[in-house]
Coordinates of C-alpha atoms and ligand atoms in Angstrom, one line a residue:
M26 CA 236.3 81.2 44.9
E27 CA 236.9 77.8 43.4
D28 CA 234.3 76.6 40.8
K29 CA 232.6 73.4 41.7
H30 CA 232.6 71.0 38.7
Y31 CA 229.0 70.7 37.8
S32 CA 228.1 69.4 34.4
F33 CA 226.3 71.8 32.1
L34 CA 223.0 69.9 32.7
E35 CA 223.5 70.0 36.5
S36 CA 224.2 73.7 36.3
V37 CA 220.9 74.3 34.4
N38 CA 219.0 72.1 36.8
R39 CA 220.5 73.9 39.8
S40 CA 219.2 77.2 38.4
F41 CA 215.8 75.5 37.8
N42 CA 215.6 74.2 41.3
K43 CA 216.6 77.6 42.8
A44 CA 213.6 79.1 40.9
A45 CA 211.1 76.3 41.4
K46 CA 210.6 77.1 45.0
F47 CA 209.1 80.5 44.0
T48 CA 206.5 78.8 41.9
R49 CA 203.2 77.1 42.9
W50 CA 203.7 73.8 41.1
E51 CA 203.6 70.5 42.9
K52 CA 206.8 68.3 42.8
G53 CA 205.5 65.9 40.1
I54 CA 204.8 68.7 37.7
L55 CA 208.2 70.3 38.4
D56 CA 209.9 66.9 37.8
Q57 CA 208.2 66.6 34.5
I58 CA 209.0 70.2 33.4
R59 CA 212.7 69.6 34.3
A60 CA 213.0 66.1 32.7
C61 CA 214.4 65.7 29.2
N62 CA 211.7 63.7 27.4
A63 CA 213.7 61.9 24.7
V64 CA 217.2 61.6 23.5
Y65 CA 218.2 59.9 20.3
R66 CA 221.9 58.9 20.4
M67 CA 223.1 57.6 17.1
R68 CA 226.2 56.3 15.5
F69 CA 226.6 56.1 11.7
P70 CA 229.4 55.6 9.3
I71 CA 230.7 58.0 6.6
K72 CA 233.2 57.4 3.9
R73 CA 236.0 59.9 4.0
D74 CA 237.6 61.4 0.9
D75 CA 240.6 59.1 1.3
G76 CA 238.3 56.1 1.2
S77 CA 238.5 55.2 4.9
I78 CA 235.3 54.7 6.9
E79 CA 234.7 56.7 10.1
V80 CA 232.0 56.2 12.7
V81 CA 230.3 59.5 13.7
E82 CA 228.6 60.1 17.1
A83 CA 225.6 62.3 17.1
Y84 CA 222.5 63.3 19.2
R85 CA 219.1 64.9 19.1
A86 CA 217.5 65.7 22.5
Q87 CA 213.8 66.7 22.7
H88 CA 213.4 68.2 26.2
S89 CA 209.8 69.0 26.1
H90 CA 206.6 68.3 24.1
H91 CA 204.2 70.6 26.0
K92 CA 204.2 72.5 22.7
T93 CA 205.1 71.1 19.4
P94 CA 207.1 71.1 17.2
C95 CA 210.3 71.0 19.3
K96 CA 212.9 73.5 18.3
G97 CA 216.6 73.9 18.8
G98 CA 219.9 74.2 16.9
I99 CA 222.4 71.7 15.7
R100 CA 225.9 72.1 16.9
Y101 CA 229.1 70.7 15.3
S102 CA 231.8 70.5 17.9
E103 CA 234.2 68.1 19.4
M104 CA 232.8 68.9 22.9
V105 CA 229.3 67.6 22.0
D106 CA 228.0 64.9 24.4
Q107 CA 224.7 63.8 25.7
D108 CA 224.9 66.0 28.8
E109 CA 225.5 69.1 26.7
V110 CA 222.6 68.5 24.2
M111 CA 220.3 67.7 27.1
A112 CA 221.3 70.9 28.9
L113 CA 220.9 73.1 25.8
S114 CA 217.6 71.5 24.9
A115 CA 216.3 72.4 28.4
L116 CA 217.5 76.0 28.0
M117 CA 215.5 76.0 24.7
T118 CA 212.3 75.0 26.4
Y119 CA 212.7 77.8 29.0
K120 CA 213.8 80.3 26.3
C121 CA 210.8 79.6 24.0
A122 CA 208.4 79.9 27.0
I123 CA 209.8 83.3 28.0
V124 CA 209.5 84.8 24.6
N125 CA 206.2 83.2 23.9
V126 CA 207.4 81.1 21.0
P127 CA 205.1 78.1 21.0
F128 CA 207.7 75.3 20.7
G129 CA 209.2 72.7 23.1
G130 CA 212.9 72.7 23.5
A131 CA 215.3 70.5 21.5
K132 CA 219.0 70.5 20.6
G133 CA 221.1 68.4 18.3
G134 CA 224.8 67.8 18.1
I135 CA 227.4 66.0 16.0
K136 CA 230.7 65.3 17.7
I137 CA 233.1 66.5 15.0
N138 CA 235.4 69.5 14.5
P139 CA 234.1 70.7 11.2
R140 CA 237.5 72.2 10.3
N141 CA 238.8 68.6 10.0
Y142 CA 236.5 67.7 7.2
S143 CA 236.1 68.7 3.5
T144 CA 232.9 70.4 2.3
W145 CA 231.8 67.2 0.6
E146 CA 232.4 65.2 3.8
L147 CA 230.4 67.7 5.8
Q148 CA 227.6 67.5 3.4
K149 CA 227.6 63.7 3.7
I150 CA 227.6 63.8 7.5
T151 CA 224.8 66.4 7.5
R152 CA 222.6 64.4 5.0
R153 CA 223.2 61.1 6.8
Y154 CA 222.4 62.7 10.2
T155 CA 219.2 64.2 8.7
S156 CA 218.1 60.8 7.3
E157 CA 218.7 59.2 10.7
L158 CA 216.4 61.9 12.2
V159 CA 213.8 61.3 9.5
K160 CA 213.8 57.5 10.2
K161 CA 213.0 58.1 13.8
E162 CA 210.6 61.0 13.1
F163 CA 212.9 63.4 15.0
I164 CA 212.5 66.0 12.3
G165 CA 209.6 67.6 10.5
P166 CA 207.6 70.9 10.4
G167 CA 205.1 69.6 13.0
T168 CA 207.5 67.4 15.1
D169 CA 211.0 68.9 15.5
V170 CA 212.6 71.8 13.6
P171 CA 216.4 72.2 13.8
A172 CA 218.3 75.5 13.3
P173 CA 222.0 76.6 13.1
D174 CA 224.1 76.7 16.2
Y175 CA 227.9 76.6 16.9
G176 CA 229.7 75.3 13.8
T177 CA 226.7 75.3 11.5
G178 CA 225.0 77.9 9.3
E179 CA 222.8 78.5 6.3
R180 CA 224.7 76.0 4.2
E181 CA 224.0 73.1 6.5
M182 CA 220.4 74.1 6.9
A183 CA 220.0 74.0 3.1
W184 CA 221.4 70.5 3.0
I185 CA 219.0 69.4 5.8
L186 CA 216.1 70.9 3.9
D187 CA 217.1 69.2 0.6
T188 CA 217.5 65.8 2.3
Y189 CA 214.2 66.1 4.1
M190 CA 212.4 67.1 0.9
A191 CA 214.0 64.2 -1.0
M192 CA 212.6 61.8 1.6
H193 CA 209.1 63.5 1.7
P194 CA 208.2 64.1 -1.9
G195 CA 205.1 66.3 -2.2
E196 CA 204.9 67.3 1.5
V197 CA 203.5 70.8 1.1
D198 CA 204.9 72.2 4.4
A199 CA 208.3 70.5 4.1
M200 CA 210.1 73.9 3.9
G201 CA 209.2 74.3 7.6
C202 CA 211.3 71.3 8.7
V203 CA 214.3 73.5 9.5
T204 CA 215.0 77.3 10.0
G205 CA 218.1 79.5 9.5
K206 CA 217.9 78.6 5.7
P207 CA 219.3 80.9 3.0
V208 CA 216.7 83.5 2.0
A209 CA 216.4 82.0 -1.5
Q210 CA 215.5 78.6 0.1
G211 CA 212.7 79.8 2.4
G212 CA 214.8 81.7 4.9
V213 CA 213.6 85.0 6.4
R214 CA 215.4 88.4 6.1
G215 CA 216.8 89.5 9.4
R216 CA 217.6 86.0 10.7
K217 CA 221.4 86.4 10.6
E218 CA 221.6 89.5 12.8
A219 CA 218.6 88.4 14.9
T220 CA 220.4 87.2 18.0
G221 CA 222.6 90.3 18.3
L222 CA 219.6 92.6 17.6
G223 CA 217.6 90.8 20.3
V224 CA 220.5 91.2 22.7
F225 CA 220.5 94.9 21.9
Y226 CA 216.7 95.3 22.3
G227 CA 216.8 93.4 25.6
I228 CA 219.6 95.5 27.1
R229 CA 218.1 98.7 25.8
E230 CA 214.8 97.9 27.6
V231 CA 216.6 97.2 30.9
C232 CA 218.5 100.5 30.4
S233 CA 215.2 102.4 30.0
M234 CA 214.1 101.3 33.5
P235 CA 214.8 104.2 35.9
D236 CA 214.6 102.2 39.2
I237 CA 217.0 99.5 37.9
M238 CA 219.5 102.0 36.5
K239 CA 219.4 104.2 39.6
K240 CA 220.2 101.1 41.7
L241 CA 223.2 100.5 39.5
G242 CA 224.3 104.1 39.6
L243 CA 223.7 104.5 35.8
T244 CA 221.7 107.0 33.8
T245 CA 218.9 105.7 31.6
G246 CA 219.3 105.0 27.9
V247 CA 222.1 103.3 25.9
A248 CA 223.6 106.4 24.3
G249 CA 227.0 107.2 25.8
K250 CA 227.2 103.8 27.6
R251 CA 230.7 102.3 27.6
V252 CA 230.4 98.7 26.4
V253 CA 232.9 95.8 26.2
V254 CA 232.2 92.8 23.9
Q255 CA 233.9 89.4 24.1
G256 CA 233.8 87.5 20.8
L257 CA 233.5 89.1 17.4
G258 CA 231.5 86.2 15.8
N259 CA 227.9 86.4 14.6
V260 CA 226.4 87.4 17.9
G261 CA 229.2 89.7 19.2
Y262 CA 229.6 91.5 15.9
H263 CA 225.9 92.4 15.5
T264 CA 225.5 93.3 19.1
A265 CA 228.5 95.7 18.9
K266 CA 227.0 97.1 15.6
F267 CA 223.6 97.9 17.1
F268 CA 225.1 99.5 20.2
R269 CA 227.4 101.7 18.1
E270 CA 224.6 102.7 15.8
H271 CA 222.5 103.8 18.9
G272 CA 225.2 106.0 20.3
A273 CA 227.0 103.7 22.7
K274 CA 230.8 103.4 22.7
V275 CA 232.3 99.9 22.3
I276 CA 235.5 100.6 24.2
A277 CA 236.9 97.1 23.9
I278 CA 236.6 93.9 21.9
A279 CA 238.1 90.6 22.9
E280 CA 238.8 87.7 20.6
F281 CA 240.6 84.5 21.6
E282 CA 244.0 85.7 20.5
G283 CA 243.8 89.0 22.4
A284 CA 241.8 92.2 23.0
I285 CA 241.9 95.8 22.0
Y286 CA 240.8 99.0 23.7
S287 CA 240.0 102.5 22.7
E288 CA 238.2 105.1 24.9
D289 CA 236.9 106.7 21.6
G290 CA 235.0 103.6 20.7
L291 CA 235.7 100.9 18.1
N292 CA 233.9 100.3 14.8
E293 CA 233.1 96.5 14.7
E294 CA 233.3 96.3 10.9
A295 CA 236.7 98.0 10.7
V296 CA 237.9 95.7 13.5
F297 CA 236.4 92.7 11.7
Q298 CA 238.2 93.6 8.4
H299 CA 241.5 94.2 10.3
R300 CA 241.2 90.8 11.8
K301 CA 240.4 89.2 8.5
N302 CA 243.4 90.9 6.8
T303 CA 246.0 90.3 9.5
A304 CA 244.6 87.1 11.1
S305 CA 244.6 88.9 14.5
I306 CA 242.5 91.5 16.3
L307 CA 245.7 93.0 17.8
N308 CA 247.5 96.1 16.5
F309 CA 244.4 97.7 15.3
P310 CA 245.2 101.4 14.5
I311 CA 243.9 103.9 17.1
A312 CA 243.5 101.1 19.7
A313 CA 245.7 99.7 22.4
N314 CA 246.4 96.0 22.8
L315 CA 245.5 94.5 26.1
R316 CA 247.9 92.0 27.7
T317 CA 245.5 89.1 27.6
S318 CA 242.1 88.5 26.1
G319 CA 240.6 88.0 29.5
D320 CA 241.8 91.5 30.6
A321 CA 238.9 93.0 28.6
L322 CA 236.4 91.3 31.0
E323 CA 237.9 93.2 33.9
L324 CA 237.8 96.7 32.4
E325 CA 235.9 99.5 34.0
C326 CA 232.7 99.8 31.8
D327 CA 229.0 100.1 32.1
I328 CA 228.0 97.0 30.1
L329 CA 230.0 93.8 29.6
I330 CA 228.7 91.5 26.9
P331 CA 230.3 88.0 26.8
A332 CA 229.4 86.7 23.3
A333 CA 231.8 83.8 22.9
L334 CA 231.8 80.7 25.0
E335 CA 230.7 79.0 28.2
N336 CA 232.3 79.6 31.7
V337 CA 234.4 82.6 30.8
I338 CA 233.4 84.5 34.0
N339 CA 233.9 82.2 36.9
G340 CA 234.9 81.9 40.5
E341 CA 238.5 82.9 39.7
N342 CA 237.8 86.2 37.8
A343 CA 234.3 87.3 38.8
A344 CA 235.5 89.4 41.7
R345 CA 237.6 91.5 39.3
V346 CA 234.7 92.2 36.9
K347 CA 233.9 95.9 37.2
A348 CA 230.9 96.2 34.8
K349 CA 227.6 97.3 36.3
I350 CA 225.6 95.2 33.8
I351 CA 226.8 91.8 32.6
A352 CA 224.6 90.8 29.6
E353 CA 224.9 87.1 28.6
A354 CA 224.8 87.1 24.8
A355 CA 226.5 83.6 24.8
N356 CA 225.0 80.5 26.3
G357 CA 226.3 79.9 29.8
P358 CA 229.2 82.4 30.0
L359 CA 228.8 82.7 33.8
T360 CA 229.4 79.8 36.3
P361 CA 227.0 79.6 39.3
E362 CA 229.9 80.9 41.5
A363 CA 230.3 83.9 39.2
D364 CA 226.6 84.6 39.5
D365 CA 226.8 84.6 43.3
I366 CA 229.9 86.9 43.4
L367 CA 228.4 89.4 41.0
A368 CA 225.1 89.4 42.9
Q369 CA 227.0 90.3 46.1
K370 CA 228.8 93.1 44.2
G371 CA 225.4 94.5 43.2
A372 CA 225.9 94.0 39.5
L373 CA 223.0 93.1 37.3
V374 CA 223.3 89.9 35.2
I375 CA 220.9 89.8 32.3
P376 CA 220.4 86.0 31.7
D377 CA 221.3 84.2 28.5
M378 CA 218.2 82.1 28.1
Y379 CA 216.1 85.1 27.4
L380 CA 218.6 87.7 26.2
N381 CA 219.9 85.6 23.3
A382 CA 216.4 84.5 22.3
G383 CA 216.3 86.7 19.2
G384 CA 217.6 83.8 17.1
V385 CA 214.8 81.4 18.0
T386 CA 212.2 84.2 17.8
V387 CA 213.1 85.0 14.2
S388 CA 213.3 81.2 13.5
Y389 CA 209.7 81.1 14.6
F390 CA 208.9 83.9 12.1
E391 CA 210.7 81.9 9.4
W392 CA 208.6 78.8 10.3
L393 CA 205.4 80.8 10.1
K394 CA 206.5 82.2 6.7
N395 CA 207.2 78.7 5.4
L396 CA 203.7 77.4 6.6
S397 CA 202.0 80.4 5.0
H398 CA 204.0 80.1 1.8
V399 CA 204.3 83.8 1.4
R400 CA 206.9 86.4 2.1
Y401 CA 206.2 88.9 4.9
G402 CA 204.9 92.2 3.5
R403 CA 204.1 90.8 0.1
M404 CA 200.3 91.3 0.4
E405 CA 200.2 94.5 2.4
K406 CA 203.3 96.6 1.3
R407 CA 201.7 98.4 -1.6
F408 CA 198.3 98.6 0.1
T409 CA 199.9 100.3 3.1
E410 CA 201.8 102.7 0.9
N411 CA 198.7 103.7 -1.0
L412 CA 196.7 104.1 2.1
N413 CA 199.4 106.3 3.8
K414 CA 199.8 108.4 0.6
H415 CA 196.0 109.0 0.7
I416 CA 196.1 109.9 4.4
I417 CA 199.0 112.4 3.9
G418 CA 197.1 113.9 0.9
Q419 CA 194.0 114.4 3.0
M420 CA 196.1 115.9 5.9
E421 CA 197.7 118.4 3.5
E422 CA 194.4 119.3 1.9
L423 CA 192.8 119.9 5.3
T424 CA 195.7 121.9 6.8
G425 CA 196.9 123.6 3.7
K426 CA 200.4 122.6 4.7
T427 CA 202.9 120.3 3.0
V428 CA 204.3 117.4 5.0
D429 CA 208.1 117.5 5.1
A430 CA 209.5 115.5 2.2
R431 CA 211.6 113.2 4.5
E432 CA 208.7 112.6 6.8
K433 CA 206.5 111.8 3.8
L434 CA 209.0 109.2 2.6
L435 CA 209.1 107.6 6.0
I436 CA 205.3 107.5 6.5
E437 CA 204.6 106.3 2.9
H438 CA 207.1 103.5 3.0
G439 CA 205.1 100.2 3.3
P440 CA 206.8 97.5 5.4
D441 CA 209.3 95.1 3.8
E442 CA 209.9 91.7 5.3
V443 CA 212.9 92.9 7.3
D444 CA 210.9 95.8 8.8
L445 CA 208.3 93.4 10.0
V446 CA 210.8 90.9 11.4
Y447 CA 212.7 93.6 13.3
S448 CA 209.5 95.1 14.8
G449 CA 208.2 91.6 15.8
L450 CA 211.5 90.9 17.4
E451 CA 211.6 94.3 19.2
Q452 CA 208.2 93.8 20.6
T453 CA 209.0 90.3 21.7
M454 CA 212.2 91.3 23.6
I455 CA 210.5 94.3 25.2
E456 CA 207.6 92.2 26.4
A457 CA 209.9 89.5 27.8
T458 CA 212.1 92.0 29.6
R459 CA 209.1 93.6 31.3
E460 CA 207.5 90.3 32.2
I461 CA 210.7 89.1 33.9
M462 CA 211.2 92.4 35.7
A463 CA 207.6 92.4 36.9
C464 CA 208.0 88.9 38.3
W465 CA 211.2 89.9 40.1
H466 CA 209.6 93.0 41.5
A467 CA 206.5 91.1 42.7
N468 CA 208.6 88.9 45.0
D469 CA 211.5 90.5 46.9
K470 CA 212.8 87.0 47.9
I471 CA 213.7 86.2 44.2
P472 CA 217.5 86.9 44.3
D473 CA 218.3 87.8 40.7
M474 CA 217.0 88.3 37.2
R475 CA 218.1 84.8 36.1
T476 CA 215.9 83.2 38.8
A477 CA 213.0 85.5 37.9
A478 CA 213.4 84.4 34.2
Y479 CA 213.2 80.7 35.3
V480 CA 210.1 81.4 37.4
V481 CA 208.4 83.0 34.3
A482 CA 209.4 80.0 32.2
I483 CA 208.4 77.3 34.7
D484 CA 205.0 79.0 35.2
K485 CA 204.2 79.0 31.5
V486 CA 205.2 75.4 31.0
G487 CA 203.5 74.4 34.2
T488 CA 200.3 76.1 33.0
S489 CA 200.4 74.0 29.8
Y490 CA 200.6 70.8 31.7
A491 CA 197.9 71.8 34.1
E492 CA 195.5 72.8 31.3
L493 CA 196.3 69.9 28.9
G494 CA 196.2 67.3 31.6
I495 CA 198.4 64.2 31.7
F496 CA 197.9 61.5 29.0
P497 CA 196.2 59.0 29.3
Ligands
NAD518 P1 230.7 82.3 16.4 O1 231.4 81.1 16.2 O2 230.1 83.1 15.2 O3 231.5 83.4 17.3 C1 232.2 83.2 18.4 C2 233.4 84.1 18.5 O4 234.0 84.0 19.7 C3 234.5 83.6 17.4 O5 234.9 84.7 16.7 C4 235.6 83.1 18.3 O6 236.9 83.4 17.7 C5 235.4 83.9 19.6 N1 236.0 83.3 20.8 C6 236.2 82.0 21.1 N2 236.9 81.9 22.2 C7 237.1 83.2 22.7 C8 237.7 83.7 23.9 N3 238.2 82.9 24.8 N4 237.8 85.0 24.0 C9 237.3 85.8 23.1 N5 236.6 85.4 21.9 C10 236.6 84.1 21.8 O7 229.5 82.0 17.4 P2 228.1 82.8 17.6 O8 227.0 82.2 16.8 O9 228.4 84.2 17.7 O10 227.8 82.3 19.1 C11 228.4 82.8 20.3 C12 227.6 82.4 21.5 O11 226.2 82.8 21.4 C13 227.6 80.9 21.7 O12 227.5 80.7 23.1 C14 226.2 80.5 21.1 O13 225.7 79.3 21.7 C15 225.4 81.7 21.5 N6 224.2 81.9 20.7 C16 224.3 82.0 19.4 C17 223.1 82.2 18.6 C18 223.1 82.5 17.2 O14 222.0 82.8 16.6 N7 224.3 82.4 16.5 C19 221.8 82.2 19.3 C20 221.8 82.1 20.7 C21 223.0 81.9 21.4

């Protein structure tokens, strides 16, 4: 099947429209939910290391203000344009609604290939971009809170924080102006692996549903499942790690230069080190090379996890995908044509906008930490430990038996920040999965899980507008 050439935004809006008819909202409200409220397109000069001046193109889109602040990553890529940031900001609104993160969607982008710039130049670009956002009040702990995305990370978030604080001396909550920061600069433990861990929790919850698994011809549980991962970056690496640690077999990993396969299962860290040392994923000991990277997508497996780029499963290759579950860890890895083909084949597509929401969920935890000015677990860790010790002591005294030493250690251990972040994320992903599935089950006309996810999101945003009213 030939893919029609929708822009990314058109593609998101098509999914929205497909779902809107299963909701009870009038046209005007639906139009407002779908509309991107504000886009700031800017151009600013930077001085390059060789003394020349270059004009940089950049954006920040705020899709929705039904909850504030707005929230969304900042991307550094040559592909950045207004359509892309608007589409990604819309996905952020729906994503936050599904996982009950009380933010409106936003997204930023700078149209550069970061590899073409020195660290000093990147710092200047990041700081100038931040100052432009400050001038227009497009950043702030109560207005709009950026985060990392493609091409950015902790380093850029620290520069953004420093610039914001320099321009807002004495603002007590300034730390909450950006998330994804280094831990020493107000970041939260667990943020780095959050998206991959959220992907794992989401898929694990789906795999625990007997009716869904029966329909797919699979047994329940993740242990023993054969998994293929595309992209060994932040999201793919951590997703593979959590699947392996929970007894699944990662039988293939694809990178852009090629893919490797081993029926015995691959260890993502060993593969990562091999790629680092040899500059290629290929020729990994104990694994076979696949002819092309794309071949990995067509392997016989239980769960296929695209965690790299957009549009990798499309009208051309979707019919050859044999996985029973396709779990979208990346944003937009399936085209609308691929969606239709896979639905006809009876495969289950777990949609991106909720499955990869672990990052924004933990960003929310980071923002809360910044506003409360205290690390998670700091106040209660020792208290919980003492309380648990006391309870164990009482139990032993009453029963005359000694609690097993290992058990004792486990029960006594008061929560660290990372324990609380993981458990908050686990609960969030389980609740979201169940809510989407319940919506899907309640209406047998809803064709797929993606549409059900949109219905859930539209209903929540619609409820906000209905209850808040329209200003003035
Ligand atoms: P990343 O840059 O860390 O990793 C992407 C990896 O994919 C790289 O190793 C790259 O070499 C590889 N890759 C590129 N083209 C490929 C191809 N054709 N075949 C196989 N591999 C290929 O990026 P990331 O942060 O892991 O993000 C991956 C996806 O997940 C993106 O769509 C991103 O928008 C989405 N996402 C990321 C986060 C997050 O917290 N990082 C959150 C939500 C969604």
